[in-house]
Coordinates of C-alpha atoms in Angstrom, one line a residue:
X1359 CA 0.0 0.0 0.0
X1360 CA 1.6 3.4 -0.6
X1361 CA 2.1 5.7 1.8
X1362 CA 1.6 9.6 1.4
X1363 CA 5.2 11.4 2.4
X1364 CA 4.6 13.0 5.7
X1365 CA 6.2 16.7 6.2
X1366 CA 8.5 17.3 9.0
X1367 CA 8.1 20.1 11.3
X1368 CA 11.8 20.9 10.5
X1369 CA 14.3 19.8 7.5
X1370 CA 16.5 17.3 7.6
X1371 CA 19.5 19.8 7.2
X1372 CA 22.8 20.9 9.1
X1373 CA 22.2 24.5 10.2
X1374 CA 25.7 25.0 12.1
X1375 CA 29.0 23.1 11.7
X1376 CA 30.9 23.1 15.0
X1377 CA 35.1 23.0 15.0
X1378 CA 36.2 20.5 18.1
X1379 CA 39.8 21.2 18.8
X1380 CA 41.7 17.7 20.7
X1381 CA 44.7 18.6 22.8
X1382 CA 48.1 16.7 21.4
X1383 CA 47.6 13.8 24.4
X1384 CA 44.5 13.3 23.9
X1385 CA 45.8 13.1 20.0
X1386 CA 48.3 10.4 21.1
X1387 CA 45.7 8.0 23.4
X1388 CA 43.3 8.5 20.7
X1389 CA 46.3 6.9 18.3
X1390 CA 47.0 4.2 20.3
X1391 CA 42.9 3.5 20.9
X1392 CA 42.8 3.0 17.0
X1393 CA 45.7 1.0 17.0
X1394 CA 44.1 -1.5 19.7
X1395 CA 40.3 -1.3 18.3
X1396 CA 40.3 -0.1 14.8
X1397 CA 37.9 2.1 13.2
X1398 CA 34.7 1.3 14.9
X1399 CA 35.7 1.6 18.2
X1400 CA 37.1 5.1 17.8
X1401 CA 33.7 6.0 16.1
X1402 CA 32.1 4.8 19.4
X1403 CA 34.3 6.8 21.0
X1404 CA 34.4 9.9 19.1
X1405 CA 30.0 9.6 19.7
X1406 CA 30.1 9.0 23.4
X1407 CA 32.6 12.3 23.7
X1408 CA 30.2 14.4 21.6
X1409 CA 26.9 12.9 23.7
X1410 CA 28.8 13.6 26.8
X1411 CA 28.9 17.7 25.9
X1412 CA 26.2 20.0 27.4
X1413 CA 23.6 20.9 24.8
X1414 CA 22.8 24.3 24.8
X1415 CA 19.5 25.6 25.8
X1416 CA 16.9 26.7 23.2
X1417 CA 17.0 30.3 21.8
X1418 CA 14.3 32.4 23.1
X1419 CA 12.2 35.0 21.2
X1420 CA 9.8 37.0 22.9
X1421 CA 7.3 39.1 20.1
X1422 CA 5.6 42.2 21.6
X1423 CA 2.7 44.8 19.6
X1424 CA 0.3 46.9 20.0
X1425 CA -2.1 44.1 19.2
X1426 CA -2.2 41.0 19.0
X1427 CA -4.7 38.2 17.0
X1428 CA -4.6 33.8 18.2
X1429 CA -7.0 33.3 15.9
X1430 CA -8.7 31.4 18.2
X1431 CA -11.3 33.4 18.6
X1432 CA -12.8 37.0 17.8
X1433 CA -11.2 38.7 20.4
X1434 CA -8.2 41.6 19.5
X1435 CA -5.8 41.5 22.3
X1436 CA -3.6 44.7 23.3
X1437 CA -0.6 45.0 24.4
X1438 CA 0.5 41.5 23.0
X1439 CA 3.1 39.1 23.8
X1440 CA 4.2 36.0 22.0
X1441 CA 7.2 33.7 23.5
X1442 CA 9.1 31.4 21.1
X1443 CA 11.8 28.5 22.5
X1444 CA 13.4 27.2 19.0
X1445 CA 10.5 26.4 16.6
X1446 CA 7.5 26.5 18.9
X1447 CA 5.8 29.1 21.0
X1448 CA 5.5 28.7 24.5
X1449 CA 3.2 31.5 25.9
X1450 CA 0.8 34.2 24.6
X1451 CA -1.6 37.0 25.8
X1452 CA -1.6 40.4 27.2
X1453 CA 1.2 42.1 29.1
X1454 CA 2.8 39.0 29.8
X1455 CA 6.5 39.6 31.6
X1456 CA 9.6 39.1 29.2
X1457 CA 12.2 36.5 30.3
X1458 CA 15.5 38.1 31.0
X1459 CA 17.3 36.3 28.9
X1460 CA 14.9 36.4 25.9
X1461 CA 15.7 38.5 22.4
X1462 CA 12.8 40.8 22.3
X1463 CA 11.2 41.3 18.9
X1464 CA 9.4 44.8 19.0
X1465 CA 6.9 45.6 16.5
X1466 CA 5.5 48.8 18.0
X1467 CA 2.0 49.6 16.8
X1468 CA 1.5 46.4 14.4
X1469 CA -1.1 44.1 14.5
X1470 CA 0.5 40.2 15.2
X1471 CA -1.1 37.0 14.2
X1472 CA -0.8 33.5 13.0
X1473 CA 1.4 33.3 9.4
X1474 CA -1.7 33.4 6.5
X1475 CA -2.7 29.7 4.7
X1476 CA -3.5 30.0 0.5
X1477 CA -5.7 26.6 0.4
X1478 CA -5.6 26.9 -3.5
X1479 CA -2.2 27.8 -5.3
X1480 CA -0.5 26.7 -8.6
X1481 CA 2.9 28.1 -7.7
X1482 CA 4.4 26.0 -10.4
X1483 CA 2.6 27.8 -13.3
X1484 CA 2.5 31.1 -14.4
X1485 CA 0.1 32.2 -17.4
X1486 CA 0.3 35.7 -19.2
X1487 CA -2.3 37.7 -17.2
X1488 CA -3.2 39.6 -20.4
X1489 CA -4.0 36.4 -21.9
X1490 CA -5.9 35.7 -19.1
X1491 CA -9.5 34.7 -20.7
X1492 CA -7.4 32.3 -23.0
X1493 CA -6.5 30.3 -20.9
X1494 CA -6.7 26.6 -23.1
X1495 CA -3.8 28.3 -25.6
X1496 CA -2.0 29.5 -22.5
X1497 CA -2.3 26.3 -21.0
X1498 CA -1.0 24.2 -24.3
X1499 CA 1.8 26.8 -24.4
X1500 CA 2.7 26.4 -20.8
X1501 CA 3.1 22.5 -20.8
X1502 CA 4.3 22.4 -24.0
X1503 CA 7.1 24.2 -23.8
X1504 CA 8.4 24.6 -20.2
X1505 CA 9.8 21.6 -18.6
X1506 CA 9.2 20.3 -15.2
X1507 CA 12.7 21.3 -14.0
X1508 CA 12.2 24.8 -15.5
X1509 CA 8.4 24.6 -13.9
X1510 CA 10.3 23.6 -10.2
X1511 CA 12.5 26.5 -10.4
X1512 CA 9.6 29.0 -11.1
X1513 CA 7.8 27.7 -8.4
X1514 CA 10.9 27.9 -6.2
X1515 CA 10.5 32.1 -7.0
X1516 CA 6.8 31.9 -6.0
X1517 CA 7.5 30.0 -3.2
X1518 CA 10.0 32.7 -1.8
X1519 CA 7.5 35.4 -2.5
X1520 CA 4.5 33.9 -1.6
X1521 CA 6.8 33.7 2.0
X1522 CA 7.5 36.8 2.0
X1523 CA 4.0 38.2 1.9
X1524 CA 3.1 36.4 4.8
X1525 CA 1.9 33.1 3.4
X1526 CA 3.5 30.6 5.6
X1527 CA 1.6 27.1 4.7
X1528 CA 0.0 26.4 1.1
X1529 CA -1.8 23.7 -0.1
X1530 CA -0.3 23.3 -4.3
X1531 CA -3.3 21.4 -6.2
X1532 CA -1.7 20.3 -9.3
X1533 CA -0.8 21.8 -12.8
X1534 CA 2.8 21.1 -11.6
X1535 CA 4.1 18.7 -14.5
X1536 CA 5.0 15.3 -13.1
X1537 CA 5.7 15.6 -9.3
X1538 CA 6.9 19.1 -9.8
X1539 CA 5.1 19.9 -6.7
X1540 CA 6.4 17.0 -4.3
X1541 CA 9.9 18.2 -5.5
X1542 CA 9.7 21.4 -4.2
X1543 CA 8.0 20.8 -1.4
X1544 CA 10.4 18.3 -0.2
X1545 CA 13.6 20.6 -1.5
X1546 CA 11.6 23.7 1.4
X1547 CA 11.7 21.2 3.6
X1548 CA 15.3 20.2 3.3
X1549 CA 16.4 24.1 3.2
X1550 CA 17.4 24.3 -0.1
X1551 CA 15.0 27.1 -1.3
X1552 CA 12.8 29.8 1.1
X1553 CA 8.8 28.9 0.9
X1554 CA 5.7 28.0 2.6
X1555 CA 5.3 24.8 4.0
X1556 CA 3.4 23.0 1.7
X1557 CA 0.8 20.3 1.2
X1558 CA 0.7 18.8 -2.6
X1559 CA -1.5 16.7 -4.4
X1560 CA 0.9 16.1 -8.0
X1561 CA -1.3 15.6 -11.0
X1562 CA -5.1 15.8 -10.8
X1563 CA -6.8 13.6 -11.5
X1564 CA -9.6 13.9 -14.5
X1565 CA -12.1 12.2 -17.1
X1566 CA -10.6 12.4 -20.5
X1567 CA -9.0 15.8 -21.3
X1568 CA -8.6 17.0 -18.4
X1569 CA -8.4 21.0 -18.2
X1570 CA -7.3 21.3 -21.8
X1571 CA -9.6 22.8 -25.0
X1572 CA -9.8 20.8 -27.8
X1573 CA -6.5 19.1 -29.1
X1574 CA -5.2 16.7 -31.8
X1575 CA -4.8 12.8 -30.9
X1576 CA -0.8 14.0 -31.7
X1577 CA -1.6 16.6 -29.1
X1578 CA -3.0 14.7 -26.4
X1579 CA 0.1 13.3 -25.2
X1580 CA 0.8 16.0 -23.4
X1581 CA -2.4 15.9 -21.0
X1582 CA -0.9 13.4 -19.1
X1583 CA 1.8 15.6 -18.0
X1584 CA -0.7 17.2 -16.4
X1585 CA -3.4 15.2 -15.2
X1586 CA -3.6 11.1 -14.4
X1587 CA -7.2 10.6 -16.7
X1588 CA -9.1 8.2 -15.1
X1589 CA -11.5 5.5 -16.6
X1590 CA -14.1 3.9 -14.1
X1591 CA -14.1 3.0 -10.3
X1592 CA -11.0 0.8 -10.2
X1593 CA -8.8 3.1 -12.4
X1594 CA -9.9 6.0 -10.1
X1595 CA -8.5 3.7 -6.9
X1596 CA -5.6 3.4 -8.3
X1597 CA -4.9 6.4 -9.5
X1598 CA -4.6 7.3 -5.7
X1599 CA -2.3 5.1 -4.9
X1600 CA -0.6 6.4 -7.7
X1601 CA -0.5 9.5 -6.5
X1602 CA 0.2 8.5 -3.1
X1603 CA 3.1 6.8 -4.2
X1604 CA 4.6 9.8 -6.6
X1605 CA 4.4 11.8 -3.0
X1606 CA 1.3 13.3 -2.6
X1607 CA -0.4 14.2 0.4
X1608 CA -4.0 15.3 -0.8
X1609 CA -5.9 14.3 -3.8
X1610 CA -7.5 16.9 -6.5
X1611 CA -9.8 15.9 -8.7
X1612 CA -11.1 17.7 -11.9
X1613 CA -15.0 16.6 -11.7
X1614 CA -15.4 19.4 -14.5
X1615 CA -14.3 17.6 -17.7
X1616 CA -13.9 18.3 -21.7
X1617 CA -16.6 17.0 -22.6
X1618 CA -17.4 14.7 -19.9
X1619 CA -16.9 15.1 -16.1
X1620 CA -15.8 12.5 -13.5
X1621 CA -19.2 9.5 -12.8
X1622 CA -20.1 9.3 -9.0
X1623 CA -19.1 6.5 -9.1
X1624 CA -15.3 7.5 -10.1
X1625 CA -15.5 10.4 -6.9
X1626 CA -17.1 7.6 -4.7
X1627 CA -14.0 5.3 -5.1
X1628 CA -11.5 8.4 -5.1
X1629 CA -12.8 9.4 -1.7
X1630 CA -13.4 6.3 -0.1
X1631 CA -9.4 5.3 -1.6
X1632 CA -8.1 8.6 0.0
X1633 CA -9.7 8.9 3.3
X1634 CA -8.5 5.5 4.0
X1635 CA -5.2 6.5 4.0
X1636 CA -6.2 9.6 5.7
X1637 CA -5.7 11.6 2.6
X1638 CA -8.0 14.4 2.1
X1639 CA -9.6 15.4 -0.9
X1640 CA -10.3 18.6 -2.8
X1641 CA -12.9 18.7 -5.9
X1642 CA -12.6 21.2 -8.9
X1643 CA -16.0 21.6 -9.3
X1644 CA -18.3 24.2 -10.7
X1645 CA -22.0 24.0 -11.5
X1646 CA -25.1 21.9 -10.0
X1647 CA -24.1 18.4 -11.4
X1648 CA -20.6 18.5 -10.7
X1649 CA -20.6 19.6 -7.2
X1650 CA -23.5 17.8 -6.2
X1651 CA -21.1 14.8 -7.4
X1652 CA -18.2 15.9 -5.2
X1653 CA -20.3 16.6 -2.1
X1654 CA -22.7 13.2 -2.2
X1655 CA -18.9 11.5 -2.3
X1656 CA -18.2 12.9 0.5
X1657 CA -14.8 15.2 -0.5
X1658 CA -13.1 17.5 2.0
X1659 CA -13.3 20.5 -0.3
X1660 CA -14.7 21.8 -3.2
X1661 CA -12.9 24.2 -4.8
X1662 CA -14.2 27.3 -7.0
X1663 CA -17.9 26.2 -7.1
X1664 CA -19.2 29.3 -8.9
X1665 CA -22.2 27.7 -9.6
X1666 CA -23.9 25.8 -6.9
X1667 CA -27.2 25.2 -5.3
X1668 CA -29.1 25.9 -2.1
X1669 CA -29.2 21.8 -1.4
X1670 CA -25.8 20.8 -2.3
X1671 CA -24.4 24.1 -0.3
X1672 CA -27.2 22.5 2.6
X1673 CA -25.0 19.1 2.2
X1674 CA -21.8 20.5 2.2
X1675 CA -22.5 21.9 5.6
X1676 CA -24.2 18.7 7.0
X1677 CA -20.4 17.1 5.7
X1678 CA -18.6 19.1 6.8
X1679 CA -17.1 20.1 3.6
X1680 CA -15.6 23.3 2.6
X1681 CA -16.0 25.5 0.2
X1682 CA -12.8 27.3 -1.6
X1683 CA -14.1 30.8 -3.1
X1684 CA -11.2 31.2 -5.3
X1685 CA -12.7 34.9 -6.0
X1686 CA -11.3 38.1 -7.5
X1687 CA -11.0 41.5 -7.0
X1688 CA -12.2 43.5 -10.4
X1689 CA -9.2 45.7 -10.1
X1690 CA -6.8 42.6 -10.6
X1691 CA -8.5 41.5 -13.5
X1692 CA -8.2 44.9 -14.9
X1693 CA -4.5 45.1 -14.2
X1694 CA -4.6 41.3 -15.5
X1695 CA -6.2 41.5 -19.2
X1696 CA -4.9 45.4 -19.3
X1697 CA -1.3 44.4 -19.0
X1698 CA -0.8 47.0 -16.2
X1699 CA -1.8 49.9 -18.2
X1700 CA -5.3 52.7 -17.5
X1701 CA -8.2 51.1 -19.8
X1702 CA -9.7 54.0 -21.7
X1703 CA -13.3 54.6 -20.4
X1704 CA -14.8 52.7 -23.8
X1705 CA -12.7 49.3 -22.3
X1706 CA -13.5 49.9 -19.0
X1707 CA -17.5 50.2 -19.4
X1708 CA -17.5 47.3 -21.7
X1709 CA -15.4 45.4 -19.2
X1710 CA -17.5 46.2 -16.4
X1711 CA -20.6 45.2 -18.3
X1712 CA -18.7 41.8 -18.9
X1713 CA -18.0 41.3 -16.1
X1714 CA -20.7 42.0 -13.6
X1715 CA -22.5 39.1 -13.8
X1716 CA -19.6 37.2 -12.6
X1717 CA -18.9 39.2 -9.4
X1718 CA -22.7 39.3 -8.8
X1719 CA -22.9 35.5 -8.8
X1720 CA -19.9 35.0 -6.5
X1721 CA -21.2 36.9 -4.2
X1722 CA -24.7 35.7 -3.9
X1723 CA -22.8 32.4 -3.5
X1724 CA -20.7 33.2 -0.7
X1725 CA -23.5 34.6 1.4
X1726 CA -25.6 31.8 0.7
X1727 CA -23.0 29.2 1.9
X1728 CA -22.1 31.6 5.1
X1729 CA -25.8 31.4 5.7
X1730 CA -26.5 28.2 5.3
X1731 CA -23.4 27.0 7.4
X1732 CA -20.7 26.3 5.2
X1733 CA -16.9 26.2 6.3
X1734 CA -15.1 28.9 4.3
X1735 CA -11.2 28.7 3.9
X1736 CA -9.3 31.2 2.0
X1737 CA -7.9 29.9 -1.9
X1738 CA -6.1 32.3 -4.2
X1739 CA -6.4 30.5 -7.6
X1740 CA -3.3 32.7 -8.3
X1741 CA -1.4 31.2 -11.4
X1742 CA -1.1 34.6 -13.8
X1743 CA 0.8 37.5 -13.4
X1744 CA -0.2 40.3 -11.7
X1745 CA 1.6 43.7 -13.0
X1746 CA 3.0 45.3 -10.4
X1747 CA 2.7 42.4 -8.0
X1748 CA 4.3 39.7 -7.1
X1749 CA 3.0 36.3 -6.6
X1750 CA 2.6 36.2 -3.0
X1751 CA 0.7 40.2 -3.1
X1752 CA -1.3 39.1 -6.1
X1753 CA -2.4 35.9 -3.9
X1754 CA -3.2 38.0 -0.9
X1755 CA -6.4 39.9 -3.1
X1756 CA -8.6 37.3 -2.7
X1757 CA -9.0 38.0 0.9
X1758 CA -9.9 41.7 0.0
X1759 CA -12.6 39.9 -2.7
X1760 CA -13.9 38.0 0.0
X1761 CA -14.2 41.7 2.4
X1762 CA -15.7 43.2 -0.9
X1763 CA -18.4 40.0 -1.5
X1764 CA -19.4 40.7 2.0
X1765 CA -17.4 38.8 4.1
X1766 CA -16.7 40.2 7.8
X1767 CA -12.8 40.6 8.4
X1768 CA -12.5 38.2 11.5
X1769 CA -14.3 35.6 9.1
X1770 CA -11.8 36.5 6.6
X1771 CA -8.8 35.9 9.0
X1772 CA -10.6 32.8 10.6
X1773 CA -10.5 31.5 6.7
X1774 CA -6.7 32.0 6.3
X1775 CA -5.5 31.0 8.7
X1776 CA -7.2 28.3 11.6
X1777 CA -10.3 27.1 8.9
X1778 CA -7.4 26.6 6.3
X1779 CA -5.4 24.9 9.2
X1780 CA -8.4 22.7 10.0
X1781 CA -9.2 21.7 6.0
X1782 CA -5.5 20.9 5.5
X1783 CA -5.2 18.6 8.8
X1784 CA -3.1 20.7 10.3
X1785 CA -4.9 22.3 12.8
X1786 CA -2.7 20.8 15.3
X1787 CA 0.3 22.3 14.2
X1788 CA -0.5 25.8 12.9
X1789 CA -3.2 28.4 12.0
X1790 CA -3.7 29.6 15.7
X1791 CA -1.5 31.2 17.9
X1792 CA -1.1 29.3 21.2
X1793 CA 1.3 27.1 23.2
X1794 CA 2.6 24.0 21.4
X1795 CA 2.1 25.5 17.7
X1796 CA 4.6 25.8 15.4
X1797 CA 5.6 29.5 15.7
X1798 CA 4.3 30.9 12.1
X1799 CA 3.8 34.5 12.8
X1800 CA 3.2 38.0 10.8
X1801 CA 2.6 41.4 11.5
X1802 CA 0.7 44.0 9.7
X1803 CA 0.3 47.9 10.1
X1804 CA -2.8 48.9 11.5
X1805 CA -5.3 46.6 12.6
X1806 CA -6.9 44.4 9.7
X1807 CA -10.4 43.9 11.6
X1808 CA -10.6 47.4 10.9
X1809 CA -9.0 47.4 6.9
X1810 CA -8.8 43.8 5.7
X1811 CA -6.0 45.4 2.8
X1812 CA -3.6 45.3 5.5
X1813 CA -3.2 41.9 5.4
X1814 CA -1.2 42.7 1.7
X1815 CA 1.3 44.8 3.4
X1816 CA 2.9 42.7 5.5
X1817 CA 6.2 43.8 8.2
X1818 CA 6.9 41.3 9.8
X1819 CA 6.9 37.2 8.6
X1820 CA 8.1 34.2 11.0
X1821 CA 8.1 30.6 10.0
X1822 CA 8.9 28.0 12.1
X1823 CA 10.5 30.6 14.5
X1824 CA 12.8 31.5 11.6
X1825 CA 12.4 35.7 11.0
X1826 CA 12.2 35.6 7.4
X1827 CA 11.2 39.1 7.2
X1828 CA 11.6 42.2 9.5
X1829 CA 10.9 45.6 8.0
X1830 CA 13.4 48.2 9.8

């Protein structure tokens, strides 16, 4: 049976190389030792002097701000404190004292709260924004010409900026090549390259086509670069353990297909394959008949959904099963399909008159799942560029699309960080602020209950007690 890869709270790497300097009789004895017991007895030796040495005692961080967020709740702390011993914090709340022999981290009048989770990224694929409503010839250009290596190495850039905006923990669902995904993840993880932690699902799987427009049977070689297509309830089983094998640890499927979508009976058997290796799973999905598919299947997620009724939204919440409003803002699509530069007032009626139906319907959706009881965790979609962003500030508009859709701020903050937590499994690591947690931590200017946009500006990002970023 394969079993997913599990991430380590640290990687496997040497972060400090020490010099030990042996006095010449202990030189001499250590000679003759070799002499009498050969190599593996001064190995033994050489271990039991090092285990003999006093380890040193954790570093200690101690974060103060004006205010401070857990997460855990609603409530906006003042005068905040957050203590740190290596990778984990140890105490938070108000006015706590400082140790005296702690480093002291202050962040004045910022607002501190757990590092921000993007339950929806791409971060190995990058289409032209201005070709953004083309997206079949983007995508055929994309995996046809850019290799998986060159696809890791991009990602390895959005990884680092997605870090430094303040996304600490993403969950990559596919588009990736073959195992692009698993390779990065597992190259972050061993220190090689600066990025989120990350949860990976390697190719999606789909019915015949997968995400692609129409193609040639030459052509359709390259959809399984992309996607493993499935064909009935057995191939769908074992295209989990497939993926499970090739590294991943969460499944997407594609239940939207070209022309046909995935049967309930394929989503039944991908789910049922999954959660028994306790592998969640996350559901492209968008319109009645598809996501009614993915929720009676029982999936942990469905992602996008932009079209969706009052009974399957009813179902989701009975399930338990989130919804992923991978939603816009209209003025990144206008910096998108503009290429960065002022529409004249001609483009930007039409536009606007294209376009409103879409942000109407989104946000009709939203409040209907809110009301009816639906878990909401925060998805960027992001896998275009942004002009004048980069990857990691271009992921971060969703949260102000949610605020603009209706969406109250705490909700919004709930979404990225502990609800994301929670969908990804994680909740026992990060996404809250408390004792025990892996100490992921930002700060932002002013306090984003008040103006959800500061979440875009971020000062201050910690990972794993790591400072990645401190603006001076």
């Amino acid at each position: 049976m394969a079993v997913p890869r599990r991430q380590s709270d640290a990687p496997p790497v040497i972060h400090s190389q020490r010099t030990f300097r042996i006095p010449l009789g202990d030189c001499m004895r250590i000679s003759a030792f070799v002499t009498w017991t050969g190599l593996a007895g001064f190995a033994f030796f050489c271990l039991n002097s090092l285990h003999s040495q006093t380890a040193a005692p954790p570093h200690r961080i101690v974060i103060r701000a004006a205010r401070l967020i857990t997460g855990k709740g609603d409530a906006v702390l003042t005068n905040g404190v957050i203590e740190i011993e290596g990778k984990r914090i140890t105490a938070v709340g108000s006015g706590l004292a400082v140790p005296a022999n702690a480093e002291v981290i202050d962040l004045g009048n910022e607002t501190v709260l757990p590092g921000l989770i993007d339950a929806h990224t791409h971060l190995l694929m990058e289409m032209d924004g201005s070709k953004i409503l083309q997206q079949d010839a983007e995508m055929l250009r994309i995996v046809a010409t850019e290799s998986t290596a060159e696809r890791a190495l991009l990602g390895a850039r959005s990884a680092r900026e997605d870090l430094e905006a303040g996304i600490t923990t993403v969950r990559d669902v596919g588009n990736s090549g073959v195992e692009g995904d698993a390779a990065l993840r597992d190259a972050i993880m061993r220190g090689w390259v600066p990025g989120p932690r990350m949860i990976v699902s390697t190719r999606a799987l789909s019915a015949p086509g997968g995400q692609f427009g129409s193609l040639t049977p030459d052509a359709r070689k390259l959809i399984n670069q992309e996607y493993v297509v499935i064909d009935g309830a057995e191939s769908a089983r074992q295209a989990v353990r497939e993926a499970l094998y090739s590294g991943a640890n969460c499944i997407k499927v594609i239940v939207n297909g070209n022309p046909a979508d995935v049967t309930p009976e394929e989503m039944t058997a991908i789910v049922q394959e999954a959660h028994r290796d306790g592998v969640k799973v996350a559901a492209h999905a968008i319109g009645d008949a598809e996501t009614r598919i993915a929720a009676e299947a029982g999936v942990d997620s469905i992602e996008h959904a932009y079209i969706v009724s009052d009974d399957v939204l009813r179902m989701m919440a009975q399930k338990h099963i989130f919804l992923v409003p991978t939603d816009s803002t209209l003025s990144q699509f206008i910096a998108m399909v503009f290429g960065g530069r002022e529409p004249t007032p001609e483009e930007r009626s039409t536009f606007d008159k294209e376009m409103k139906d879409y942000f109407e319907g989104n946000r009709r959706r939203l409040q209907r799942a809110i009301d009816l009881g639906v878990p909401i965790a925060a998805g960027s979609d992001m896998y275009a560029t942004v002009p004048g962003k980069t990857r990691g500030q271009a992921s971060l508009d969703v949260l102000e699309a949610l605020s603009n859709e209706g969406m109250g701020s705490m909700a919004i903050i709930h979404a990225a960080t502990s609800s994301a937590a929670e969908l990804l499994g994680l909740q026992d690591r990060i996404g809250t602020l408390e004792p025990g947690k892996l100490a992921d931590i930002i700060a932002v200017p002013g306090n984003p209950v008040d103006d959800i946009t500061s979440l875009e500006h971020t000062t201050f990002v910690m990972k794993g007690g790591v400072v990645i970023r401190q603006k001076q």
